[in-house]
Amino acid sequence: MTNALAEQVIYLDYQSTTPTDPRVVEAMLPYLTDAFGNPSSRHAYGRQAADAVRIARRRFRALIGARFDSEVVFTSGATESDHLALTGIAHAFTGRRRHIITTAIEHKAVLTTCRRLAHHGVEVTEIPVDRDGLVNPADIAAAITPVTILVSVMHANNEIGTIQALAEIGQITRDHGVLLHTDAAQSLGSVRFDVDHLGVDLASFSSHKIYGPKGVGVLYVRHGSVRPIAQLHGGSQEHGLRAGTLNVPGIIGLGTAAGILAEERDHDAHRILALRNHLLERLRAAIPQMAVNGSLTRRLPGNLSVTIPGADAGQIIERLPGLAISTGSACDTGQPDPSHVLTALGLDKADARSTLRISLGRPTTTAEIETAARQLALAVHAILGG
Ligand SMILES: Cc1ncc(COP(=O)(O)O)c(C=O)c1O
C-alpha cells in the first residue's frame, strides 16, 4: 500500500515518529507470518523466534556499547522503559529515604512518573535549565544529598532538541555513587550513544524514533548496578525484569533499525544538519523577527524550534495543510497549557503558543525544505499582515 498523503503533505515531524524503514519492514515480515513461534517455547518454532530475538538483542547491544545481552531489556517503548527505570529503582530502595533528581524539561513519561513517586514519599528535585535549554552539571552535583538514589536527565529534548552534557553528569553521579538514568528516545537516531562513555546505569530507547516499528523499546540496565524491581509480573521473560510474551516482529524490527543506524547514522546526521541549517537560513531571511529556542550548537541535527512573536502556531498550522509540522511536542497534543519545556526556557505563554517544532529525518530532501520554507513564510506573512 502506498500512502497517498506522501504526495500531498511534506512530513517534517520526525521527532514525533519516524516512518518504518522498508528494510526493517522486510526483516519483520517472516515473523508476522511463518516464523510465528513464541521464543519461550522449547520446540523448533520457539527456537527459531528465540534465535532471531538473540540477533536483534546483539545488534542493539552493539549500537549502544553494552557488554552483556542481559543488559538489554525489551519493553513496549520509551514510556514503559522510563517507568521501569524510575519506579523500579525507587522500589528497589523501599524502606529507606529516597531522593530522585531530574530536570524541568524531561518528557512527561519521566516527569509525571517522578511526580507520582513524590506522592508516595520519594523526594524529587527538578533542576531548571538555562535560557539555552541546557542543564548545568554543577546544579546536579549541588542537589545530590546522602539519600539521593537516582539522577534522571534526558539525553536530547523532544521539543527543542538540546543535547545535555551527559558524560559530565555521568562523572558526577559515579563520583557520588548515585545511579544515572537517561531518556535517549530522541537522540539515538542521530547522535552516537555509548553507555560507558556517558556513564549511564539505565537508558530508555524507543523503536519508532529510529525508523523501527511502534510499540517496542529498550531499557538498558547496567550489569552489576542496582536492578530495578519489575513492574509487570507473570512470566520470567527478560531476566525477570519484564513479564510478557516478547513482541518478536517488533524486536526484529528494532534490531534491524539498530543495525542500519550503526552503518548510516553519521552520514545521515551530516546531511540532515546541512538541510536543517539551510531551512533556518531561509526562514531567518523571510521572517526576521523569528527566534530559535535552545542552543544551536548542542542540538539534534534535525530539530528546529522557532518562535514567531504574534503568530499563533495553531493558526499557522491550519493554513498549511501541505506541511506536517508540530506545535511543541506531539505527545502533548490536546493539552491547553503551553509546553512546560518552553516555559522552563523562560518563554511567556504567548510566545510558547507562537512556537513551532520542525523536525527533519532520513527521507527529507532539499526540495521539501525549499517548499516548506516558502509555504511557512507565506502563512506567517498572511497572519501578521506583512
Ligand atoms: C524523550 C521521549 N521520551 C519518551 C517518549 C515516549 O516514547 P514511546 O512512544 O516509545 O513510549 C517520547 C516520545 O515522544 C520521547 O520523545
mmCIF file of C-alpha atoms in Angstrom, residues 17-386:
data_model
loop_
_atom_site.group_PDB
_atom_site.id
_atom_site.type_symbol
_atom_site.label_atom_id
_atom_site.label_comp_id
_atom_site.label_asym_id
_atom_site.label_seq_id
_atom_site.Cartn_x
_atom_site.Cartn_y
_atom_site.Cartn_z
ATOM 1 C CA THR A 17 7.577 9.493 14.921
ATOM 2 C CA THR A 18 9.612 8.150 12.013
ATOM 3 C CA PRO A 19 8.387 6.001 9.143
ATOM 4 C CA THR A 20 9.436 2.369 9.409
ATOM 5 C CA ASP A 21 12.383 1.831 7.056
ATOM 6 C CA PRO A 22 11.381 -0.543 4.213
ATOM 7 C CA ARG A 23 14.393 -2.757 5.089
ATOM 8 C CA VAL A 24 13.006 -3.036 8.612
ATOM 9 C CA VAL A 25 9.564 -3.986 7.325
ATOM 10 C CA GLU A 26 11.106 -6.673 5.124
ATOM 11 C CA ALA A 27 13.042 -8.148 8.034
ATOM 12 C CA MET A 28 9.898 -8.216 10.185
ATOM 13 C CA LEU A 29 7.544 -9.861 7.705
ATOM 14 C CA PRO A 30 8.567 -13.515 8.253
ATOM 15 C CA TYR A 31 7.933 -13.066 11.989
ATOM 16 C CA LEU A 32 4.392 -11.902 11.287
ATOM 17 C CA THR A 33 3.743 -14.928 9.072
ATOM 18 C CA ASP A 34 5.571 -18.282 9.027
ATOM 19 C CA ALA A 35 8.065 -17.736 11.846
ATOM 20 C CA PHE A 36 5.385 -17.018 14.439
ATOM 21 C CA GLY A 37 6.821 -19.044 17.331
ATOM 22 C CA ASN A 38 6.910 -17.919 20.940
ATOM 23 C CA PRO A 39 10.588 -17.530 21.884
ATOM 24 C CA SER A 40 9.852 -19.075 25.285
ATOM 25 C CA SER A 41 8.762 -22.387 23.661
ATOM 26 C CA ARG A 42 11.260 -25.227 23.615
ATOM 27 C CA HIS A 43 10.313 -26.617 20.184
ATOM 28 C CA ALA A 44 11.695 -25.690 16.759
ATOM 29 C CA TYR A 45 9.269 -22.794 16.233
ATOM 30 C CA GLY A 46 10.209 -21.338 19.582
ATOM 31 C CA ARG A 47 13.917 -21.744 18.922
ATOM 32 C CA GLN A 48 13.572 -20.053 15.540
ATOM 33 C CA ALA A 49 11.991 -17.000 17.204
ATOM 34 C CA ALA A 50 14.457 -17.062 20.105
ATOM 35 C CA ASP A 51 17.430 -17.123 17.710
ATOM 36 C CA ALA A 52 16.097 -14.103 15.838
ATOM 37 C CA VAL A 53 15.498 -12.211 19.101
ATOM 38 C CA ARG A 54 19.064 -13.040 20.179
ATOM 39 C CA ILE A 55 20.459 -11.494 16.987
ATOM 40 C CA ALA A 56 18.282 -8.388 17.397
ATOM 41 C CA ARG A 57 19.417 -8.011 21.008
ATOM 42 C CA ARG A 58 23.087 -8.282 19.964
ATOM 43 C CA ARG A 59 22.620 -5.641 17.280
ATOM 44 C CA PHE A 60 21.028 -3.256 19.718
ATOM 45 C CA ARG A 61 23.630 -4.036 22.368
ATOM 46 C CA ALA A 62 26.435 -3.259 19.897
ATOM 47 C CA LEU A 63 24.850 0.052 18.912
ATOM 48 C CA ILE A 64 24.879 1.392 22.482
ATOM 49 C CA GLY A 65 28.164 -0.226 23.557
ATOM 50 C CA ALA A 66 26.532 -2.510 26.163
ATOM 51 C CA ARG A 67 28.614 -5.501 27.256
ATOM 52 C CA PHE A 68 26.049 -8.198 28.029
ATOM 53 C CA ASP A 69 22.895 -9.338 26.253
ATOM 54 C CA SER A 70 21.135 -9.331 29.627
ATOM 55 C CA GLU A 71 21.624 -5.554 29.853
ATOM 56 C CA VAL A 72 19.121 -5.040 27.005
ATOM 57 C CA VAL A 73 15.545 -5.372 28.288
ATOM 58 C CA PHE A 74 12.841 -5.197 25.613
ATOM 59 C CA THR A 75 9.775 -3.155 26.560
ATOM 60 C CA SER A 76 6.788 -1.622 24.761
ATOM 61 C CA GLY A 77 8.553 1.718 24.240
ATOM 62 C CA ALA A 78 10.338 4.553 25.975
ATOM 63 C CA THR A 79 7.349 5.359 28.197
ATOM 64 C CA GLU A 80 7.478 1.893 29.744
ATOM 65 C CA SER A 81 11.285 1.981 29.917
ATOM 66 C CA ASP A 82 11.163 5.294 31.812
ATOM 67 C CA HIS A 83 8.545 3.880 34.160
ATOM 68 C CA LEU A 84 10.520 0.695 34.813
ATOM 69 C CA ALA A 85 13.714 2.645 35.439
ATOM 70 C CA LEU A 86 12.271 5.245 37.806
ATOM 71 C CA THR A 87 9.590 3.288 39.648
ATOM 72 C CA GLY A 88 11.659 0.102 39.588
ATOM 73 C CA ILE A 89 14.677 1.809 41.164
ATOM 74 C CA ALA A 90 12.509 3.654 43.714
ATOM 75 C CA HIS A 91 11.017 0.264 44.682
ATOM 76 C CA ALA A 92 14.484 -1.278 44.930
ATOM 77 C CA PHE A 93 15.205 1.242 47.699
ATOM 78 C CA THR A 94 11.863 0.797 49.517
ATOM 79 C CA GLY A 95 12.144 1.254 53.269
ATOM 80 C CA ARG A 96 14.839 3.905 53.039
ATOM 81 C CA ARG A 97 14.717 7.659 52.492
ATOM 82 C CA ARG A 98 14.819 8.183 48.757
ATOM 83 C CA HIS A 99 15.623 11.222 46.656
ATOM 84 C CA ILE A 100 15.491 11.452 42.861
ATOM 85 C CA ILE A 101 16.898 14.353 40.825
ATOM 86 C CA THR A 102 15.523 15.166 37.393
ATOM 87 C CA THR A 103 15.141 18.221 35.168
ATOM 88 C CA ALA A 104 12.332 20.621 34.378
ATOM 89 C CA ILE A 105 12.360 19.739 30.663
ATOM 90 C CA GLU A 106 12.005 15.947 30.792
ATOM 91 C CA HIS A 107 9.387 14.150 28.749
ATOM 92 C CA LYS A 108 6.128 13.686 30.647
ATOM 93 C CA ALA A 109 6.893 9.955 30.864
ATOM 94 C CA VAL A 110 9.661 10.895 33.310
ATOM 95 C CA LEU A 111 8.182 13.996 34.944
ATOM 96 C CA THR A 112 4.766 12.514 35.661
ATOM 97 C CA THR A 113 6.303 9.287 36.955
ATOM 98 C CA CYS A 114 8.544 11.319 39.285
ATOM 99 C CA ARG A 115 5.586 13.368 40.480
ATOM 100 C CA ARG A 116 3.678 10.151 41.188
ATOM 101 C CA LEU A 117 6.619 8.797 43.145
ATOM 102 C CA ALA A 118 6.637 12.066 45.111
ATOM 103 C CA HIS A 119 3.057 11.257 46.215
ATOM 104 C CA HIS A 120 4.437 8.008 47.596
ATOM 105 C CA GLY A 121 7.094 9.610 49.747
ATOM 106 C CA VAL A 122 10.019 9.921 47.338
ATOM 107 C CA GLU A 123 11.708 13.335 47.442
ATOM 108 C CA VAL A 124 12.029 14.744 43.937
ATOM 109 C CA THR A 125 14.145 17.713 42.836
ATOM 110 C CA GLU A 126 13.546 19.226 39.386
ATOM 111 C CA ILE A 127 16.638 21.087 38.186
ATOM 112 C CA PRO A 128 15.897 24.122 35.973
ATOM 113 C CA VAL A 129 17.592 24.753 32.630
ATOM 114 C CA ASP A 130 19.196 27.928 31.334
ATOM 115 C CA ARG A 131 17.834 30.107 28.517
ATOM 116 C CA ASP A 132 19.581 27.760 26.027
ATOM 117 C CA GLY A 133 17.733 24.724 27.367
ATOM 118 C CA LEU A 134 20.825 23.250 28.992
ATOM 119 C CA VAL A 135 21.238 21.790 32.465
ATOM 120 C CA ASN A 136 24.288 22.958 34.391
ATOM 121 C CA PRO A 137 26.030 19.776 35.667
ATOM 122 C CA ALA A 138 27.159 21.754 38.736
ATOM 123 C CA ASP A 139 23.474 22.180 39.674
ATOM 124 C CA ILE A 140 23.079 18.397 39.615
ATOM 125 C CA ALA A 141 26.161 17.961 41.810
ATOM 126 C CA ALA A 142 24.850 20.577 44.254
ATOM 127 C CA ALA A 143 21.457 18.850 44.501
ATOM 128 C CA ILE A 144 22.879 15.419 45.449
ATOM 129 C CA THR A 145 22.293 14.558 49.120
ATOM 130 C CA PRO A 146 23.198 11.453 51.160
ATOM 131 C CA VAL A 147 19.766 9.951 50.328
ATOM 132 C CA THR A 148 19.873 10.572 46.569
ATOM 133 C CA ILE A 149 19.433 7.269 44.733
ATOM 134 C CA LEU A 150 18.986 8.312 41.121
ATOM 135 C CA VAL A 151 19.555 11.167 38.694
ATOM 136 C CA SER A 152 17.427 11.152 35.523
ATOM 137 C CA VAL A 153 18.461 13.553 32.744
ATOM 138 C CA MET A 154 17.264 13.170 29.170
ATOM 139 C CA HIS A 155 19.956 12.962 26.508
ATOM 140 C CA ALA A 156 18.170 15.119 23.905
ATOM 141 C CA ASN A 157 14.957 17.050 24.298
ATOM 142 C CA ASN A 158 11.913 16.143 22.214
ATOM 143 C CA GLU A 159 10.768 19.742 21.695
ATOM 144 C CA ILE A 160 13.871 21.898 21.403
ATOM 145 C CA GLY A 161 16.426 19.200 20.541
ATOM 146 C CA THR A 162 19.040 20.348 23.062
ATOM 147 C CA ILE A 163 21.656 17.744 23.990
ATOM 148 C CA GLN A 164 22.717 17.648 27.635
ATOM 149 C CA ALA A 165 26.302 17.262 28.907
ATOM 150 C CA LEU A 166 25.553 13.689 29.924
ATOM 151 C CA ALA A 167 29.158 12.447 30.101
ATOM 152 C CA GLU A 168 29.938 15.224 32.580
ATOM 153 C CA ILE A 169 26.823 14.415 34.599
ATOM 154 C CA GLY A 170 27.798 10.718 34.449
ATOM 155 C CA GLN A 171 31.151 11.561 36.009
ATOM 156 C CA ILE A 172 29.377 13.396 38.829
ATOM 157 C CA THR A 173 26.945 10.550 39.542
ATOM 158 C CA ARG A 174 29.789 8.000 39.503
ATOM 159 C CA ASP A 175 31.842 10.143 41.892
ATOM 160 C CA HIS A 176 28.859 10.322 44.262
ATOM 161 C CA GLY A 177 27.862 6.655 43.927
ATOM 162 C CA VAL A 178 24.435 7.633 42.560
ATOM 163 C CA LEU A 179 22.655 5.916 39.650
ATOM 164 C CA LEU A 180 22.185 7.783 36.353
ATOM 165 C CA HIS A 181 19.199 7.199 34.064
ATOM 166 C CA THR A 182 18.746 8.884 30.721
ATOM 167 C CA ASP A 183 15.811 9.018 28.339
ATOM 168 C CA ALA A 184 17.593 8.682 24.999
ATOM 169 C CA ALA A 185 14.483 8.174 22.863
ATOM 170 C CA GLN A 186 15.230 11.280 20.808
ATOM 171 C CA SER A 187 18.992 11.093 20.466
ATOM 172 C CA LEU A 188 19.711 7.534 19.362
ATOM 173 C CA GLY A 189 18.577 8.110 15.771
ATOM 174 C CA SER A 190 21.095 10.844 15.057
ATOM 175 C CA VAL A 191 23.710 11.057 17.818
ATOM 176 C CA ARG A 192 26.300 8.484 18.921
ATOM 177 C CA PHE A 193 25.373 6.870 22.212
ATOM 178 C CA ASP A 194 27.778 4.770 24.273
ATOM 179 C CA VAL A 195 26.741 3.655 27.751
ATOM 180 C CA ASP A 196 30.303 3.644 29.113
ATOM 181 C CA HIS A 197 31.343 6.969 27.592
ATOM 182 C CA LEU A 198 28.224 8.606 29.031
ATOM 183 C CA GLY A 199 28.428 6.753 32.343
ATOM 184 C CA VAL A 200 24.763 5.761 32.431
ATOM 185 C CA ASP A 201 23.349 2.913 34.518
ATOM 186 C CA LEU A 202 19.924 2.927 32.874
ATOM 187 C CA ALA A 203 18.792 4.259 29.489
ATOM 188 C CA SER A 204 15.418 4.322 27.718
ATOM 189 C CA PHE A 205 15.001 3.915 23.962
ATOM 190 C CA SER A 206 12.100 3.771 21.523
ATOM 191 C CA SER A 207 11.985 1.938 18.203
ATOM 192 C CA HIS A 208 9.583 4.296 16.442
ATOM 193 C CA LYS A 209 12.017 7.201 16.768
ATOM 194 C CA ILE A 210 14.733 5.287 14.867
ATOM 195 C CA TYR A 211 12.807 4.098 11.790
ATOM 196 C CA GLY A 212 11.593 0.949 13.530
ATOM 197 C CA PRO A 213 8.006 -0.102 14.323
ATOM 198 C CA LYS A 214 5.867 1.405 17.088
ATOM 199 C CA GLY A 215 5.167 -0.371 20.367
ATOM 200 C CA VAL A 216 8.661 -1.613 21.154
ATOM 201 C CA GLY A 217 11.604 -0.156 23.042
ATOM 202 C CA VAL A 218 14.507 -0.986 25.326
ATOM 203 C CA LEU A 219 15.599 -0.277 28.853
ATOM 204 C CA TYR A 220 19.368 -0.656 29.191
ATOM 205 C CA VAL A 221 20.253 -1.859 32.711
ATOM 206 C CA ARG A 222 23.962 -1.891 33.550
ATOM 207 C CA HIS A 223 25.265 -5.266 34.717
ATOM 208 C CA GLY A 224 26.337 -5.185 38.364
ATOM 209 C CA SER A 225 24.417 -1.990 39.090
ATOM 210 C CA VAL A 226 21.243 -1.839 41.248
ATOM 211 C CA ARG A 227 18.478 -3.603 39.317
ATOM 212 C CA PRO A 228 15.025 -2.057 39.085
ATOM 213 C CA ILE A 229 12.171 -4.094 40.570
ATOM 214 C CA ALA A 230 9.952 -5.483 37.793
ATOM 215 C CA GLN A 231 6.710 -3.582 37.268
ATOM 216 C CA LEU A 232 4.951 -6.258 35.190
ATOM 217 C CA HIS A 233 4.594 -9.678 36.752
ATOM 218 C CA GLY A 234 3.918 -13.061 35.229
ATOM 219 C CA GLY A 235 6.436 -14.970 33.141
ATOM 220 C CA SER A 236 10.180 -14.767 33.694
ATOM 221 C CA GLN A 237 10.980 -13.124 30.348
ATOM 222 C CA GLU A 238 13.753 -10.549 30.098
ATOM 223 C CA HIS A 239 15.650 -11.963 33.081
ATOM 224 C CA GLY A 240 12.618 -11.393 35.275
ATOM 225 C CA LEU A 241 12.584 -7.655 34.594
ATOM 226 C CA ARG A 242 9.618 -7.564 32.217
ATOM 227 C CA ALA A 243 6.997 -10.299 32.076
ATOM 228 C CA GLY A 244 5.026 -10.923 28.901
ATOM 229 C CA THR A 245 5.478 -12.755 25.604
ATOM 230 C CA LEU A 246 8.082 -10.927 23.569
ATOM 231 C CA ASN A 247 6.905 -8.777 20.654
ATOM 232 C CA VAL A 248 9.023 -10.779 18.224
ATOM 233 C CA PRO A 249 8.276 -8.886 14.966
ATOM 234 C CA GLY A 250 8.746 -5.569 16.787
ATOM 235 C CA ILE A 251 12.030 -6.693 18.332
ATOM 236 C CA ILE A 252 13.341 -7.951 14.971
ATOM 237 C CA GLY A 253 12.356 -4.574 13.510
ATOM 238 C CA LEU A 254 14.127 -2.703 16.306
ATOM 239 C CA GLY A 255 17.266 -4.835 15.877
ATOM 240 C CA THR A 256 17.283 -4.221 12.133
ATOM 241 C CA ALA A 257 16.773 -0.487 12.653
ATOM 242 C CA ALA A 258 19.730 -0.529 15.079
ATOM 243 C CA GLY A 259 21.915 -2.299 12.505
ATOM 244 C CA ILE A 260 21.048 0.325 9.878
ATOM 245 C CA LEU A 261 21.876 3.141 12.312
ATOM 246 C CA ALA A 262 25.287 1.619 13.028
ATOM 247 C CA GLU A 263 26.077 1.843 9.306
ATOM 248 C CA GLU A 264 24.323 5.026 8.247
ATOM 249 C CA ARG A 265 23.697 7.320 11.214
ATOM 250 C CA ASP A 266 26.772 9.544 10.929
ATOM 251 C CA HIS A 267 26.279 10.093 7.229
ATOM 252 C CA ASP A 268 22.549 10.807 7.611
ATOM 253 C CA ALA A 269 23.120 13.167 10.533
ATOM 254 C CA HIS A 270 25.605 15.191 8.498
ATOM 255 C CA ARG A 271 23.197 15.538 5.585
ATOM 256 C CA ILE A 272 20.233 16.346 7.837
ATOM 257 C CA LEU A 273 22.232 19.025 9.681
ATOM 258 C CA ALA A 274 23.069 20.753 6.390
ATOM 259 C CA LEU A 275 19.383 20.689 5.396
ATOM 260 C CA ARG A 276 18.286 21.997 8.803
ATOM 261 C CA ASN A 277 20.760 24.875 8.586
ATOM 262 C CA HIS A 278 19.549 25.662 5.094
ATOM 263 C CA LEU A 279 15.954 25.768 6.331
ATOM 264 C CA LEU A 280 16.967 28.023 9.204
ATOM 265 C CA GLU A 281 18.721 30.446 6.843
ATOM 266 C CA ARG A 282 15.677 30.568 4.584
ATOM 267 C CA LEU A 283 13.301 31.183 7.463
ATOM 268 C CA ARG A 284 15.518 33.833 9.059
ATOM 269 C CA ALA A 285 15.700 35.724 5.790
ATOM 270 C CA ALA A 286 11.916 35.598 5.279
ATOM 271 C CA ILE A 287 10.843 36.105 8.918
ATOM 272 C CA PRO A 288 13.497 38.288 10.605
ATOM 273 C CA GLN A 289 11.593 38.517 13.895
ATOM 274 C CA MET A 290 11.735 34.720 14.328
ATOM 275 C CA ALA A 291 13.729 33.412 17.329
ATOM 276 C CA VAL A 292 15.276 29.964 17.728
ATOM 277 C CA ASN A 293 14.671 28.196 21.045
ATOM 278 C CA GLY A 294 17.555 26.334 22.635
ATOM 279 C CA SER A 295 21.262 26.089 21.927
ATOM 280 C CA LEU A 296 22.126 25.808 18.238
ATOM 281 C CA THR A 297 25.428 24.083 18.932
ATOM 282 C CA ARG A 298 24.329 21.431 21.451
ATOM 283 C CA ARG A 299 21.335 20.320 19.456
ATOM 284 C CA LEU A 300 19.961 17.399 17.446
ATOM 285 C CA PRO A 301 20.834 17.884 13.761
ATOM 286 C CA GLY A 302 17.218 17.572 12.624
ATOM 287 C CA ASN A 303 15.490 19.850 15.138
ATOM 288 C CA LEU A 304 14.258 23.404 14.777
ATOM 289 C CA SER A 305 12.102 25.050 17.426
ATOM 290 C CA VAL A 306 11.180 28.569 16.440
ATOM 291 C CA THR A 307 9.044 31.295 17.973
ATOM 292 C CA ILE A 308 7.375 33.850 15.720
ATOM 293 C CA PRO A 309 6.038 36.537 18.080
ATOM 294 C CA GLY A 310 2.416 37.401 17.411
ATOM 295 C CA ALA A 311 1.766 34.438 15.098
ATOM 296 C CA ASP A 312 -0.265 31.700 16.788
ATOM 297 C CA ALA A 313 1.294 28.316 15.972
ATOM 298 C CA GLY A 314 -2.116 26.635 15.729
ATOM 299 C CA GLN A 315 -3.225 29.206 13.158
ATOM 300 C CA ILE A 316 -0.037 28.757 11.152
ATOM 301 C CA ILE A 317 -0.537 25.003 11.017
ATOM 302 C CA GLU A 318 -4.192 25.409 9.968
ATOM 303 C CA ARG A 319 -3.025 27.436 6.993
ATOM 304 C CA LEU A 320 -0.540 24.762 5.970
ATOM 305 C CA PRO A 321 -2.405 21.548 5.104
ATOM 306 C CA GLY A 322 0.527 20.514 2.912
ATOM 307 C CA LEU A 323 3.015 20.515 5.791
ATOM 308 C CA ALA A 324 3.168 18.111 8.742
ATOM 309 C CA ILE A 325 4.859 20.126 11.500
ATOM 310 C CA SER A 326 4.129 20.448 15.169
ATOM 311 C CA THR A 327 3.360 22.982 17.865
ATOM 312 C CA GLY A 328 5.530 21.986 20.839
ATOM 313 C CA SER A 329 5.555 18.237 21.418
ATOM 314 C CA ALA A 330 3.117 15.927 19.617
ATOM 315 C CA CYS A 331 2.785 13.781 22.731
ATOM 316 C CA ASP A 332 1.108 16.749 24.400
ATOM 317 C CA THR A 333 -1.431 17.408 21.683
ATOM 318 C CA GLY A 334 -4.786 18.418 23.088
ATOM 319 C CA GLN A 335 -3.281 19.895 26.206
ATOM 320 C CA PRO A 336 -4.404 23.501 26.625
ATOM 321 C CA ASP A 337 -1.380 24.591 28.709
ATOM 322 C CA PRO A 338 1.710 25.884 26.921
ATOM 323 C CA SER A 339 4.632 23.483 26.803
ATOM 324 C CA HIS A 340 6.476 23.008 30.101
ATOM 325 C CA VAL A 341 9.729 22.886 28.129
ATOM 326 C CA LEU A 342 9.222 26.300 26.538
ATOM 327 C CA THR A 343 8.126 27.903 29.802
ATOM 328 C CA ALA A 344 11.193 26.356 31.513
ATOM 329 C CA LEU A 345 13.312 28.286 28.980
ATOM 330 C CA GLY A 346 11.638 31.484 30.139
ATOM 331 C CA LEU A 347 9.167 31.969 27.285
ATOM 332 C CA ASP A 348 5.893 33.604 28.297
ATOM 333 C CA LYS A 349 2.599 31.921 27.427
ATOM 334 C CA ALA A 350 2.045 33.968 24.287
ATOM 335 C CA ASP A 351 5.483 33.163 22.887
ATOM 336 C CA ALA A 352 5.130 29.494 23.838
ATOM 337 C CA ARG A 353 1.893 29.420 21.823
ATOM 338 C CA SER A 354 3.706 31.022 18.873
ATOM 339 C CA THR A 355 6.252 28.233 18.693
ATOM 340 C CA LEU A 356 6.661 25.593 16.014
ATOM 341 C CA ARG A 357 8.712 22.427 16.056
ATOM 342 C CA ILE A 358 10.026 21.335 12.675
ATOM 343 C CA SER A 359 11.976 18.096 12.580
ATOM 344 C CA LEU A 360 13.836 16.582 9.656
ATOM 345 C CA GLY A 361 14.681 12.942 9.066
ATOM 346 C CA ARG A 362 16.302 10.346 6.851
ATOM 347 C CA PRO A 363 13.892 10.806 3.909
ATOM 348 C CA THR A 364 13.916 14.644 3.942
ATOM 349 C CA THR A 365 15.011 16.229 0.637
ATOM 350 C CA THR A 366 16.281 19.678 -0.361
ATOM 351 C CA ALA A 367 13.167 20.190 -2.488
ATOM 352 C CA GLU A 368 10.960 19.547 0.551
ATOM 353 C CA ILE A 369 12.918 22.079 2.589
ATOM 354 C CA GLU A 370 12.612 24.731 -0.135
ATOM 355 C CA THR A 371 8.850 24.210 -0.398
ATOM 356 C CA ALA A 372 8.359 24.136 3.363
ATOM 357 C CA ALA A 373 10.320 27.382 3.868
ATOM 358 C CA ARG A 374 8.280 29.122 1.168
ATOM 359 C CA GLN A 375 4.923 27.935 2.478
ATOM 360 C CA LEU A 376 5.745 28.781 6.074
ATOM 361 C CA ALA A 377 6.867 32.288 5.226
ATOM 362 C CA LEU A 378 3.661 32.879 3.224
ATOM 363 C CA ALA A 379 1.472 31.624 6.072
ATOM 364 C CA VAL A 380 3.272 33.767 8.654
ATOM 365 C CA HIS A 381 3.060 36.889 6.488
ATOM 366 C CA ALA A 382 -0.644 36.276 5.902
ATOM 367 C CA ILE A 383 -1.252 36.044 9.656
ATOM 368 C CA LEU A 384 0.914 39.010 10.590
ATOM 369 C CA GLY A 385 -0.354 41.026 7.652
ATOM 370 C CA GLY A 386 3.187 41.625 6.393
#
